[in-house]
Amino acid sequence: MPAEGKMKEVTSVVNAVKDAKIQCPLVGSWTNFVTINLVANTQLAVGGRAAMCFLPDEAKPLAFVSKSTYINVGTLQPVALQALTEAAKAAVELGKPWVLDPVAAGLGDTRTQLLNALKQYKPSVIRGNASEIIALANLWGIQTEKKGKVEGVDSTDTVDAALSSALELAKWTGGAVAISGETDIVLDINNTYRISGGSAMLKSITGAGCSLGGVIAVYAGVADPLTAALTGSVVYKYASERAAKKGMGTFSFQTAFVDNLSLLNADEVEKYAKSHINS
Amino acid sequence: MPAEGKMKEVTSVVNAVKDAKIQCPLVGSWTNFVTINLVANTQLAVGGRAAMCFLPDEAKPLAFVSKSTYINVGTLQPVALQALTEAAKAAVELGKPWVLDPVAAGLGDTRTQLLNALKQYKPSVIRGNASEIIALANLWGIQTEKKGKVEGVDSTDTVDAALSSALELAKWTGGAVAISGETDIVLDINNTYRISGGSAMLKSITGAGCSLGGVIAVYAGVADPLTAALTGSVVYKYASERAAKKGMGTFSFQTAFVDNLSLLNADEVEKYAKSHINS
Amino acid sequence: MPAEGKMKEVTSVVNAVKDAKIQCPLVGSWTNFVTINLVANTQLAVGGRAAMCFLPDEAKPLAFVSKSTYINVGTLQPVALQALTEAAKAAVELGKPWVLDPVAAGLGDTRTQLLNALKQYKPSVIRGNASEIIALANLWGIQTEKKGKVEGVDSTDTVDAALSSALELAKWTGGAVAISGETDIVLDINNTYRISGGSAMLKSITGAGCSLGGVIAVYAGVADPLTAALTGSVVYKYASERAAKKGMGTFSFQTAFVDNLSLLNADEVEKYAKSHINS
């Protein structure tokens, strides 16, 4: 049972789940080719609408029609450097939230250059695994204590090892940071939550992290950044836990996972949030 | 029961369904990254063969080996402006049918420039949602009465609101136009059909529209443009209706939908077509 | 029952299956947009880790953190010519194995130019359908007897028609070549195996070939090239045969197929390998 002080957060999460289904916010996404389909389908599953672009000239019009923006730096093409920077700029200029997923931060010069260019636009939410969060903090020069080891898209660090980096990032952006792991950490400069539960099978399919970023962007279209990150984390833990069954294959799990996202029941999410959000 | 006059269309649809499975036409597709896998899998499911390209130098050789071409203007890369124009040109020069899906028509300068460049190649079939059909007619300057409101990839207009735009487009191309919605409209300059039925769950997954365009291109490889558009619409209504079950999650629906496309039974499609094609 | 002489190969295959699950080798992939998600998910399913890139500046750092590299020449973008060549070069310079999938070899000038540029880097494994293997041998000028007919991504030749081409390719590279078909052929300059079994339903979904290439790259991260190709072929025959059921739809088959890959049992693979690897 959470402390009384957590009831406010539980209520916010439940409201975000409901509001996404009622308001169906359009999210403009700039994301990688590996998991783009899963990102769109999970965004639709939780009630959002999805539109994906890659060109600089689409940055302004897409941000204009969207409630929020999702920027994921996986599988970059040459045009991404300009396009994703302008997408972030457009969101900020319109006063709309945007979510950054620093996939494989540290790998390749273009990605490094892009992440550096994005720094000034201070994302409303940053979501990554522990290694990516540490690498981004180092890359942005706002965390000098430790160096994360980036190896492709997988984390080689624990979420707790990334805690101080996440806090520094939150100080810089003024927004929320979500570290995905066995237990997720979601924080801003004033609050730190740990979300337990979920299924390890999420790691057996590609795109669990990317699609969580995309879903957080849906919730950022109907709630404040911290609530959006918290809601995304809670519904991923909840839906993956319900989906996983002993001896299940990975694609059956993927199907059951998205099914559960699309069938979210507010009462059950409330119960789950109460027992899985910890400070 | 349809009027006697509709029996000809029902027979054409059933023949197209059978012929696609016998002839397995190769479709060369130029399509977006979000739903490219679903497009290929639905094309295979109905009997076609799928090949996707992105480069200008592949336009001619791909059109040469293909029975028809599918051009979808979602998620453009810089090279798309040249590549997709040459793909349309190659199809026309070889006297082969091509299907245009004007995804998000009106969003971004590159897409507008591309759609304008495609105008002269008069697609055999245009398939879009109501807002896209209206936007394309406006963009091509052949419909001045009303202005569609484009918001990402989703329609904010009803199919009937797009009827006059669709007719103007058909007058320009001499081909068929399909407007996807709760009830689909398929027309050419002489005939207008309404196809009822289907499941609203198609809107809960990404790519229902894109993959319908791709499937129409398969049928355009074995039938005339109007029959191809009509057949695509009928089998989508049929397969989605059979797939949908109460309380079903969205990914289970997607699986069941593609399964039903791959298991199309000519007798059942005939029965369905008789009761769901209306003029 | 295989000849006694085949027990060594069966043991190697079983060890590769086990080692992939224990060592979880990271594979850096450069692959096409149609099936990139399936490639990643099948790589994860058999125990590997997946990272995909498209930019030249990522070639060296990705090869550095990877155990092996997978290069698939489908759906090229302009940057691919430089990027994929540098990816092959980086693998070779680091002494790490790489797998080439010459999708649609012969279609388009860019693809031809790229495949010619890749020749000097002598892939550890080449995997393709019969037409692609013949086309590649012709393109590399090392097989002049017969000319394959390339039609999109599908083979119009039998695996036996590609046997001499495959052998010439193996002589050039010093590595292994896998020809996918009703019966697969896997060979190097000293050995030729035929792997029977499997399900024809693999042809009813897109990406069976590409994902097999990606999975062979996983096994190349824990075994020699010939064993890696043989193991990939055996587990694809095994998992597809177990997945297929009469009257099954294509997407249910895809789910069951990946499920079976993710649930590989070493004892059952051993039994299957004994009765399905023939010389």
GROMACS .gro file of C-alpha atoms in nm, chain C:
model
  279
  559MET     CA    1   1.913  -4.123  -3.980
  560PRO     CA    2   2.221  -3.934  -4.092
  561ALA     CA    3   2.548  -4.103  -4.161
  562GLU     CA    4   2.783  -4.116  -3.862
  563GLY     CA    5   2.981  -3.847  -4.035
  564LYS     CA    6   2.697  -3.601  -3.973
  565MET     CA    7   2.705  -3.629  -3.593
  566LYS     CA    8   2.976  -3.365  -3.576
  567GLU     CA    9   2.754  -3.116  -3.759
  568VAL     CA   10   2.453  -3.200  -3.541
  569THR     CA   11   2.660  -3.137  -3.229
  570SER     CA   12   2.789  -2.807  -3.371
  571VAL     CA   13   2.434  -2.693  -3.446
  572VAL     CA   14   2.310  -2.780  -3.099
  573ASN     CA   15   2.603  -2.601  -2.940
  574ALA     CA   16   2.539  -2.290  -3.149
  575VAL     CA   17   2.174  -2.289  -3.041
  576LYS     CA   18   2.279  -2.313  -2.676
  577ASP     CA   19   2.568  -2.066  -2.700
  578ALA     CA   20   2.352  -1.796  -2.859
  579LYS     CA   21   2.117  -1.815  -2.561
  580ILE     CA   22   2.405  -1.804  -2.313
  581GLN     CA   23   2.632  -1.546  -2.478
  582CYS     CA   24   2.357  -1.324  -2.628
  583PRO     CA   25   2.582  -1.187  -2.902
  584LEU     CA   26   2.509  -0.835  -3.022
  585VAL     CA   27   2.460  -0.819  -3.400
  586GLY     CA   28   2.496  -0.490  -3.582
  587SER     CA   29   2.252  -0.495  -3.875
  588TRP     CA   30   2.218  -0.286  -4.190
  589THR     CA   31   1.892  -0.404  -4.331
  590ASN     CA   32   1.579  -0.313  -4.524
  591PHE     CA   33   1.272  -0.125  -4.400
  592VAL     CA   34   1.016  -0.390  -4.493
  593THR     CA   35   1.131  -0.658  -4.252
  594ILE     CA   36   1.360  -0.476  -4.010
  595ASN     CA   37   1.125  -0.536  -3.719
  596LEU     CA   38   1.101  -0.908  -3.787
  597VAL     CA   39   1.479  -0.931  -3.824
  598ALA     CA   40   1.528  -0.772  -3.482
  599ASN     CA   41   1.260  -0.985  -3.318
  600THR     CA   42   1.391  -1.313  -3.460
  601GLN     CA   43   1.744  -1.219  -3.355
  602LEU     CA   44   1.616  -1.157  -3.001
  603ALA     CA   45   1.411  -1.475  -3.014
  604VAL     CA   46   1.713  -1.700  -3.065
  605GLY     CA   47   1.909  -1.524  -2.792
  606GLY     CA   48   2.092  -1.248  -2.976
  607ARG     CA   49   2.080  -0.875  -2.923
  608ALA     CA   50   1.990  -0.642  -3.209
  609ALA     CA   51   2.112  -0.296  -3.315
  610MET     CA   52   2.032  -0.141  -3.652
  611CYS     CA   53   2.208   0.149  -3.823
  612PHE     CA   54   2.206   0.336  -4.156
  613LEU     CA   55   2.480   0.602  -4.140
  614PRO     CA   56   2.847   0.575  -4.247
  615ASP     CA   57   2.970   0.730  -3.923
  616GLU     CA   58   2.809   0.445  -3.728
  617ALA     CA   59   2.992   0.169  -3.919
  618LYS     CA   60   3.303   0.155  -3.703
  619PRO     CA   61   3.150   0.204  -3.358
  620LEU     CA   62   2.872  -0.047  -3.432
  621ALA     CA   63   3.117  -0.308  -3.560
  622PHE     CA   64   3.330  -0.246  -3.254
  623VAL     CA   65   3.055  -0.332  -3.003
  624SER     CA   66   2.910  -0.615  -3.216
  625LYS     CA   67   3.009  -0.979  -3.234
  626SER     CA   68   2.901  -0.999  -3.598
  627THR     CA   69   2.745  -0.788  -3.872
  628TYR     CA   70   2.443  -0.844  -4.097
  629ILE     CA   71   2.420  -0.659  -4.428
  630ASN     CA   72   2.098  -0.685  -4.630
  631VAL     CA   73   2.075  -0.481  -4.950
  632GLY     CA   74   1.697  -0.445  -4.974
  633THR     CA   75   1.524  -0.101  -4.986
  634LEU     CA   76   1.842   0.104  -5.020
  635GLN     CA   77   1.854   0.476  -4.945
  636PRO     CA   78   2.119   0.693  -5.118
  637VAL     CA   79   2.346   0.682  -4.811
  638ALA     CA   80   2.349   0.300  -4.816
  639LEU     CA   81   2.616   0.277  -5.082
  640GLN     CA   82   2.872   0.435  -4.854
  641ALA     CA   83   2.734   0.311  -4.523
  642LEU     CA   84   2.702  -0.059  -4.603
  643THR     CA   85   3.043  -0.067  -4.768
  644GLU     CA   86   3.200   0.086  -4.459
  645ALA     CA   87   3.009  -0.154  -4.236
  646ALA     CA   88   3.157  -0.453  -4.423
  647LYS     CA   89   3.501  -0.295  -4.416
  648ALA     CA   90   3.479  -0.229  -4.042
  649ALA     CA   91   3.381  -0.590  -3.972
  650VAL     CA   92   3.667  -0.726  -4.178
  651GLU     CA   93   3.922  -0.489  -4.023
  652LEU     CA   94   3.814  -0.601  -3.678
  653GLY     CA   95   3.835  -0.966  -3.782
  654LYS     CA   96   3.467  -1.020  -3.712
  655PRO     CA   97   3.228  -1.226  -3.925
  656TRP     CA   98   2.966  -1.066  -4.145
  657VAL     CA   99   2.667  -1.205  -4.333
  658LEU     CA  100   2.553  -1.076  -4.674
  659ASP     CA  101   2.194  -1.102  -4.793
  660PRO     CA  102   2.194  -0.996  -5.162
  661VAL     CA  103   1.821  -0.919  -5.177
  662ALA     CA  104   1.704  -0.851  -5.533
  663ALA     CA  105   2.061  -0.867  -5.666
  664GLY     CA  106   2.062  -0.720  -6.016
  665LEU     CA  107   1.778  -0.474  -5.963
  666GLY     CA  108   1.888  -0.111  -5.998
  667ASP     CA  109   2.227   0.054  -6.050
  668THR     CA  110   2.284   0.148  -5.687
  669ARG     CA  111   2.237  -0.209  -5.568
  670THR     CA  112   2.471  -0.338  -5.839
  671GLN     CA  113   2.732  -0.078  -5.750
  672LEU     CA  114   2.700  -0.165  -5.380
  673LEU     CA  115   2.727  -0.539  -5.433
  674ASN     CA  116   3.034  -0.484  -5.648
  675ALA     CA  117   3.188  -0.270  -5.374
  676LEU     CA  118   3.118  -0.543  -5.118
  677LYS     CA  119   3.291  -0.815  -5.319
  678GLN     CA  120   3.639  -0.741  -5.186
  679TYR     CA  121   3.525  -0.777  -4.824
  680LYS     CA  122   3.443  -1.147  -4.874
  681PRO     CA  123   3.142  -1.212  -4.651
  682SER     CA  124   3.172  -1.496  -4.399
  683VAL     CA  125   2.825  -1.614  -4.504
  684ILE     CA  126   2.616  -1.531  -4.809
  685ARG     CA  127   2.247  -1.616  -4.778
  686GLY     CA  128   1.994  -1.576  -5.056
  687ASN     CA  129   1.735  -1.752  -5.262
  688ALA     CA  130   1.848  -1.936  -5.574
  689SER     CA  131   1.797  -1.643  -5.812
  690GLU     CA  132   1.988  -1.406  -5.587
  691ILE     CA  133   2.280  -1.646  -5.549
  692ILE     CA  134   2.303  -1.692  -5.926
  693ALA     CA  135   2.269  -1.318  -5.986
  694LEU     CA  136   2.541  -1.238  -5.733
  695ALA     CA  137   2.781  -1.490  -5.884
  696ASN     CA  138   2.721  -1.339  -6.227
  697LEU     CA  139   2.751  -0.987  -6.095
  698TRP     CA  140   3.082  -1.069  -5.927
  699GLY     CA  141   3.202  -1.220  -6.252
  700ILE     CA  142   3.284  -1.553  -6.096
  701GLN     CA  143   3.020  -1.762  -6.267
  702THR     CA  144   2.967  -1.742  -6.638
  703GLU     CA  145   2.778  -2.063  -6.719
  704LYS     CA  146   2.426  -1.957  -6.648
  705LYS     CA  147   2.228  -1.640  -6.592
  706GLY     CA  148   1.964  -1.618  -6.319
  707LYS     CA  149   1.646  -1.427  -6.385
  708VAL     CA  150   1.580  -1.176  -6.109
  709GLU     CA  151   1.220  -1.076  -6.058
  710GLY     CA  152   1.184  -0.858  -5.754
  711VAL     CA  153   1.259  -1.040  -5.431
  712ASP     CA  154   1.131  -1.383  -5.526
  713SER     CA  155   1.328  -1.670  -5.670
  714THR     CA  156   1.246  -1.803  -6.014
  715ASP     CA  157   1.516  -2.070  -5.996
  716THR     CA  158   1.553  -2.393  -5.799
  717VAL     CA  159   1.818  -2.432  -5.531
  718ASP     CA  160   1.997  -2.694  -5.741
  719ALA     CA  161   2.021  -2.451  -6.033
  720ALA     CA  162   2.219  -2.226  -5.798
  721LEU     CA  163   2.453  -2.494  -5.666
  722SER     CA  164   2.749  -2.422  -5.893
  723SER     CA  165   2.712  -2.048  -5.837
  724ALA     CA  166   2.709  -2.102  -5.463
  725LEU     CA  167   3.023  -2.309  -5.485
  726GLU     CA  168   3.201  -2.042  -5.688
  727LEU     CA  169   3.097  -1.781  -5.432
  728ALA     CA  170   3.232  -1.999  -5.151
  729LYS     CA  171   3.559  -2.037  -5.338
  730TRP     CA  172   3.586  -1.660  -5.365
  731THR     CA  173   3.498  -1.578  -5.006
  732GLY     CA  174   3.643  -1.882  -4.832
  733GLY     CA  175   3.323  -1.877  -4.625
  734ALA     CA  176   2.981  -2.040  -4.632
  735VAL     CA  177   2.687  -1.995  -4.869
  736ALA     CA  178   2.324  -2.074  -4.790
  737ILE     CA  179   2.062  -2.114  -5.063
  738SER     CA  180   1.709  -2.097  -4.924
  739GLY     CA  181   1.433  -2.298  -5.086
  740GLU     CA  182   1.201  -2.592  -5.037
  741THR     CA  183   1.517  -2.777  -4.938
  742ASP     CA  184   1.798  -2.546  -4.826
  743ILE     CA  185   2.155  -2.596  -4.939
  744VAL     CA  186   2.437  -2.487  -4.709
  745LEU     CA  187   2.794  -2.528  -4.825
  746ASP     CA  188   3.153  -2.421  -4.809
  747ILE     CA  189   3.437  -2.535  -5.033
  748ASN     CA  190   3.465  -2.868  -4.848
  749ASN     CA  191   3.112  -2.956  -4.745
  750THR     CA  192   2.762  -2.946  -4.893
  751TYR     CA  193   2.452  -3.004  -4.683
  752ARG     CA  194   2.086  -3.023  -4.775
  753ILE     CA  195   1.838  -2.932  -4.504
  754SER     CA  196   1.490  -3.067  -4.561
  755GLY     CA  197   1.164  -3.009  -4.377
  756GLY     CA  198   1.011  -2.677  -4.282
  757SER     CA  199   0.683  -2.523  -4.389
  758ALA     CA  200   0.587  -2.361  -4.717
  759MET     CA  201   0.396  -2.105  -4.507
  760LEU     CA  202   0.726  -1.922  -4.458
  761LYS     CA  203   0.674  -1.792  -4.811
  762SER     CA  204   0.335  -1.652  -4.719
  763ILE     CA  205   0.485  -1.389  -4.489
  764THR     CA  206   0.740  -1.125  -4.578
  765GLY     CA  207   1.087  -1.147  -4.427
  766ALA     CA  208   1.146  -1.519  -4.389
  767GLY     CA  209   1.467  -1.485  -4.589
  768CYS     CA  210   1.586  -1.156  -4.439
  769SER     CA  211   1.525  -1.271  -4.085
  770LEU     CA  212   1.705  -1.600  -4.154
  771GLY     CA  213   2.004  -1.391  -4.264
  772GLY     CA  214   1.980  -1.193  -3.941
  773VAL     CA  215   1.959  -1.509  -3.733
  774ILE     CA  216   2.258  -1.663  -3.912
  775ALA     CA  217   2.447  -1.348  -3.809
  776VAL     CA  218   2.353  -1.419  -3.446
  777TYR     CA  219   2.495  -1.770  -3.476
  778ALA     CA  220   2.801  -1.632  -3.654
  779GLY     CA  221   2.865  -1.444  -3.329
  780VAL     CA  222   2.911  -1.775  -3.146
  781ALA     CA  223   3.018  -2.027  -3.415
  782ASP     CA  224   3.212  -2.063  -3.739
  783PRO     CA  225   3.040  -1.945  -4.061
  784LEU     CA  226   2.942  -2.290  -4.188
  785THR     CA  227   2.793  -2.392  -3.854
  786ALA     CA  228   2.614  -2.057  -3.828
  787ALA     CA  229   2.451  -2.100  -4.170
  788LEU     CA  230   2.361  -2.460  -4.097
  789THR     CA  231   2.215  -2.372  -3.758
  790GLY     CA  232   2.004  -2.091  -3.899
  791SER     CA  233   1.870  -2.318  -4.169
  792VAL     CA  234   1.790  -2.601  -3.926
  793VAL     CA  235   1.610  -2.383  -3.670
  794TYR     CA  236   1.406  -2.213  -3.947
  795LYS     CA  237   1.297  -2.549  -4.087
  796TYR     CA  238   1.223  -2.674  -3.736
  797ALA     CA  239   1.036  -2.370  -3.604
  798SER     CA  240   0.830  -2.321  -3.922
  799GLU     CA  241   0.732  -2.689  -3.931
  800ARG     CA  242   0.620  -2.678  -3.569
  801ALA     CA  243   0.433  -2.350  -3.622
  802ALA     CA  244   0.233  -2.446  -3.931
  803LYS     CA  245  -0.112  -2.593  -3.888
  804LYS     CA  246  -0.368  -2.682  -4.150
  805GLY     CA  247  -0.603  -2.397  -4.238
  806MET     CA  248  -0.394  -2.146  -4.046
  807GLY     CA  249  -0.387  -1.778  -4.145
  808THR     CA  250  -0.058  -1.615  -4.234
  809PHE     CA  251  -0.028  -1.383  -3.934
  810SER     CA  252  -0.111  -1.657  -3.684
  811PHE     CA  253   0.162  -1.855  -3.854
  812GLN     CA  254   0.407  -1.565  -3.815
  813THR     CA  255   0.330  -1.541  -3.444
  814ALA     CA  256   0.366  -1.916  -3.394
  815PHE     CA  257   0.687  -1.922  -3.595
  816VAL     CA  258   0.862  -1.653  -3.387
  817ASP     CA  259   0.722  -1.815  -3.072
  818ASN     CA  260   0.884  -2.142  -3.170
  819LEU     CA  261   1.214  -1.970  -3.243
  820SER     CA  262   1.204  -1.815  -2.898
  821LEU     CA  263   1.125  -2.148  -2.733
  822LEU     CA  264   1.391  -2.359  -2.909
  823ASN     CA  265   1.465  -2.673  -2.712
  824ALA     CA  266   1.816  -2.809  -2.763
  825ASP     CA  267   1.709  -3.174  -2.743
  826GLU     CA  268   1.436  -3.132  -3.000
  827VAL     CA  269   1.664  -2.933  -3.230
  828GLU     CA  270   1.916  -3.219  -3.201
  829LYS     CA  271   1.656  -3.477  -3.300
  830TYR     CA  272   1.538  -3.259  -3.587
  831ALA     CA  273   1.891  -3.187  -3.709
  832LYS     CA  274   1.976  -3.560  -3.712
  833SER     CA  275   1.691  -3.640  -3.947
  834HIS     CA  276   1.693  -3.325  -4.162
  835ILE     CA  277   2.059  -3.255  -4.239
  836ASN     CA  278   2.161  -3.456  -4.543
  837SER     CA  279   2.473  -3.447  -4.753
   0.00000   0.00000   0.00000
